[in-house]
Amino acid sequence: MRYRRVAIYHVPSGAFHSAGSSWLGWDNRAGRALDQPMGSVGKTIKPPKYGFHATIKAPFRLNDGCHIDTLITATQSLCASLSAVDIGTLRLKRIGGFLAIVPQSSSEEL
């Protein structure tokens, strides 16, 4: 399969994933729509295709000659070499046409 664009995302697990998925009305781990507990007040027009996630690297195109498997291997290697960082308190922020959960303050470690 040829990919036109790729991105690097983190999909949380546990209660954080469940709450975010319910809020958006889409479970990206299961690939299915969910009922939204807030009803029409919090209803999204359609479930976002990416679901609840953290963008590590926004969508980009691979250079000619680069293969998706090479990117996956390099990303896995990088992740294995990095330590976790504490990003502190999170807040909700509007970025363009969507809402994002972002760190309350900047993090040099991040």
XYZ file of N, CA and C in Angstrom, residues 4-91:
264
model
N 0.145 8.377 1.036
C 0.415 9.719 0.532
C 0.937 10.621 1.641
N 0.316 10.500 2.820
C 0.752 11.282 3.973
C 0.779 10.371 5.184
N 1.681 10.666 6.081
C 1.782 9.915 7.325
C 1.837 10.917 8.473
N 1.578 10.454 9.678
C 1.657 11.289 10.876
C 2.034 10.379 12.031
N 2.456 10.995 13.114
C 2.785 10.219 14.308
C 1.881 10.706 15.428
N 1.048 9.800 15.938
C 0.080 10.103 16.989
C 0.290 9.181 18.182
N -0.151 9.647 19.331
C -0.240 8.790 20.513
C -1.719 8.671 20.852
N -2.190 7.458 21.032
C -3.568 7.219 21.460
C -3.510 6.759 22.910
N -4.100 7.553 23.828
C -4.044 7.170 25.240
C -4.851 5.906 25.499
N -4.722 5.393 26.698
C -5.478 4.201 27.081
C -6.261 4.499 28.350
N -6.994 3.518 28.796
C -7.707 3.625 30.065
C -8.814 4.663 30.077
N -9.038 5.231 31.265
C -10.145 6.166 31.478
C -9.995 7.433 30.639
N -8.757 7.894 30.429
C -8.531 9.105 29.631
C -9.003 8.880 28.196
N -8.664 7.723 27.626
C -9.112 7.380 26.273
C -10.629 7.240 26.228
N -11.201 6.575 27.212
C -12.657 6.370 27.242
C -13.403 7.697 27.301
N -12.935 8.612 28.171
C -13.594 9.916 28.309
C -13.475 10.721 27.017
N -12.284 10.760 26.436
C -12.087 11.510 25.196
C -12.881 10.932 24.039
N -12.932 9.625 23.947
C -13.681 8.966 22.878
C -15.172 9.237 23.012
N -15.674 9.181 24.239
C -17.084 9.456 24.482
C -17.410 10.905 24.120
N -16.524 11.819 24.475
C -16.711 13.237 24.181
C -16.815 13.470 22.673
N -15.932 12.801 21.897
C -15.932 12.977 20.448
C -16.972 12.118 19.736
N -17.415 11.050 20.395
C -18.368 10.150 19.753
C -17.716 9.155 18.812
N -16.407 8.901 19.006
C -15.697 7.959 18.143
C -14.583 7.282 18.924
N -14.552 5.945 18.879
C -13.492 5.175 19.522
C -12.509 4.750 18.438
N -11.346 5.411 18.388
C -10.387 5.105 17.326
C -9.661 3.784 17.550
N -9.682 3.243 18.747
C -9.090 1.915 18.980
C -10.013 0.830 18.422
N -11.310 0.994 18.623
C -12.285 0.000 18.162
C -12.811 0.312 16.765
N -12.609 1.557 16.293
C -13.108 1.946 14.979
C -14.618 1.981 14.909
N -15.251 2.564 15.962
C -16.723 2.604 15.960
C -17.236 3.877 16.621
N -18.447 4.249 16.228
C -19.107 5.416 16.812
C -19.596 5.085 18.217
N -19.662 6.113 19.066
C -20.141 5.974 20.442
C -21.237 6.994 20.707
N -22.130 6.663 21.637
C -23.114 7.643 22.081
C -22.394 8.705 22.890
N -22.795 9.952 22.707
C -22.187 11.039 23.464
C -23.092 11.384 24.638
N -22.578 11.300 25.869
C -23.409 11.501 27.053
C -24.005 12.897 27.176
N -23.397 13.899 26.540
C -23.921 15.256 26.638
C -25.038 15.503 25.633
N -25.392 14.504 24.858
C -26.454 14.653 23.880
C -26.111 15.700 22.839
N -27.104 16.467 22.411
C -26.888 17.437 21.342
C -26.013 18.608 21.773
N -25.884 18.854 23.069
C -25.065 19.968 23.549
C -23.608 19.776 23.150
N -23.097 18.572 23.311
C -21.694 18.321 23.014
C -21.477 17.566 21.721
N -22.530 17.415 20.925
C -22.451 16.564 19.744
C -21.560 17.167 18.658
N -20.662 16.363 18.153
C -19.868 16.777 17.010
C -20.688 16.498 15.760
N -20.426 17.244 14.708
C -21.189 17.070 13.473
C -21.042 15.645 12.949
N -19.829 15.145 12.952
C -19.571 13.747 12.608
C -18.358 13.319 13.412
N -18.229 12.054 13.724
C -17.068 11.623 14.504
C -15.772 11.931 13.756
N -14.855 12.642 14.404
C -13.576 12.914 13.750
C -12.882 11.604 13.387
N -12.328 11.531 12.195
C -11.762 10.262 11.737
C -10.525 9.832 12.503
N -9.867 10.772 13.178
C -8.669 10.401 13.927
C -8.979 10.026 15.370
N -10.133 10.398 15.878
C -10.484 10.090 17.254
C -9.645 10.865 18.255
N -9.700 10.454 19.509
C -8.999 11.123 20.600
C -7.537 10.705 20.570
N -6.638 11.667 20.371
C -5.219 11.351 20.216
C -4.362 12.569 20.529
N -3.079 12.325 20.674
C -2.092 13.402 20.815
C -1.246 13.415 19.547
N -1.164 14.558 18.913
C -0.341 14.678 17.715
C 1.114 14.874 18.123
N 1.956 13.954 17.722
C 3.391 14.062 17.963
C 4.038 14.764 16.769
N 3.669 14.342 15.568
C 4.137 14.968 14.330
C 2.958 15.024 13.374
N 2.579 16.245 13.009
C 1.440 16.445 12.108
C 1.688 15.747 10.766
N 0.609 15.495 10.011
C 0.759 14.796 8.733
C 1.826 15.423 7.827
N 2.599 14.547 7.202
C 3.658 14.969 6.286
C 3.820 13.911 5.206
N 4.531 14.260 4.167
C 4.798 13.321 3.073
C 6.206 12.750 3.226
N 6.330 11.465 2.977
C 7.652 10.839 2.968
C 8.385 11.250 1.691
N 9.681 11.451 1.795
C 10.488 11.747 0.609
C 10.461 10.556 -0.336
N 10.655 10.823 -1.615
C 10.747 9.737 -2.593
C 11.834 8.765 -2.151
N 11.544 7.497 -2.238
C 12.504 6.472 -1.854
C 12.412 6.052 -0.400
N 11.715 6.830 0.431
C 11.526 6.449 1.836
C 10.332 5.513 1.929
N 10.410 4.540 2.811
C 9.350 3.554 2.959
C 8.735 3.665 4.348
N 7.455 3.409 4.444
C 6.733 3.507 5.719
C 7.365 2.608 6.788
N 7.834 1.435 6.411
C 8.454 0.529 7.392
C 9.715 1.140 8.009
N 10.466 1.901 7.219
C 11.661 2.583 7.731
C 11.265 3.633 8.758
N 10.202 4.377 8.467
C 9.707 5.380 9.414
C 9.244 4.718 10.707
N 8.512 3.626 10.601
C 8.021 2.925 11.793
C 9.185 2.437 12.647
N 10.174 1.820 12.024
C 11.337 1.317 12.763
C 12.093 2.458 13.441
N 12.315 3.553 12.727
C 13.033 4.700 13.295
C 12.249 5.321 14.451
N 10.931 5.412 14.306
C 10.092 5.983 15.363
C 10.110 5.092 16.599
N 9.994 3.784 16.411
C 10.054 2.859 17.544
C 11.397 2.948 18.257
N 12.472 3.056 17.508
C 13.809 3.172 18.088
C 13.948 4.470 18.885
N 13.465 5.567 18.331
C 13.517 6.851 19.030
C 12.714 6.789 20.325
N 11.503 6.264 20.253
C 10.647 6.178 21.449
C 11.292 5.329 22.541
N 11.934 4.248 22.157
C 12.584 3.370 23.136
C 13.763 4.059 23.817
N 14.348 5.053 23.159
C 15.526 5.727 23.714
C 15.181 6.938 24.588
N 13.926 7.362 24.582
C 13.523 8.557 25.329
C 12.883 8.201 26.661
N 13.066 9.066 27.634
C 12.419 8.900 28.940
C 11.116 9.687 28.960
N 10.206 9.272 29.823
C 8.946 9.998 29.994
C 9.227 11.372 30.592
N 8.386 12.343 30.259
C 8.506 13.685 30.831
C 7.193 14.060 31.503
N 7.284 14.873 32.535
C 6.098 15.374 33.228
C 5.723 16.701 32.590
N 4.552 16.766 31.972
C 4.137 18.004 31.313
C 3.221 18.847 32.193
N 2.985 18.385 33.411
C 2.210 19.183 34.356
C 0.722 19.205 34.060
N 0.097 20.291 34.459
C -1.347 20.463 34.317
C -1.725 20.686 32.857
N -2.849 20.113 32.466
C -3.353 20.275 31.105
C -4.519 21.252 31.091
N -4.753 21.865 29.920
C -5.893 22.766 29.749
C -6.473 22.564 28.354
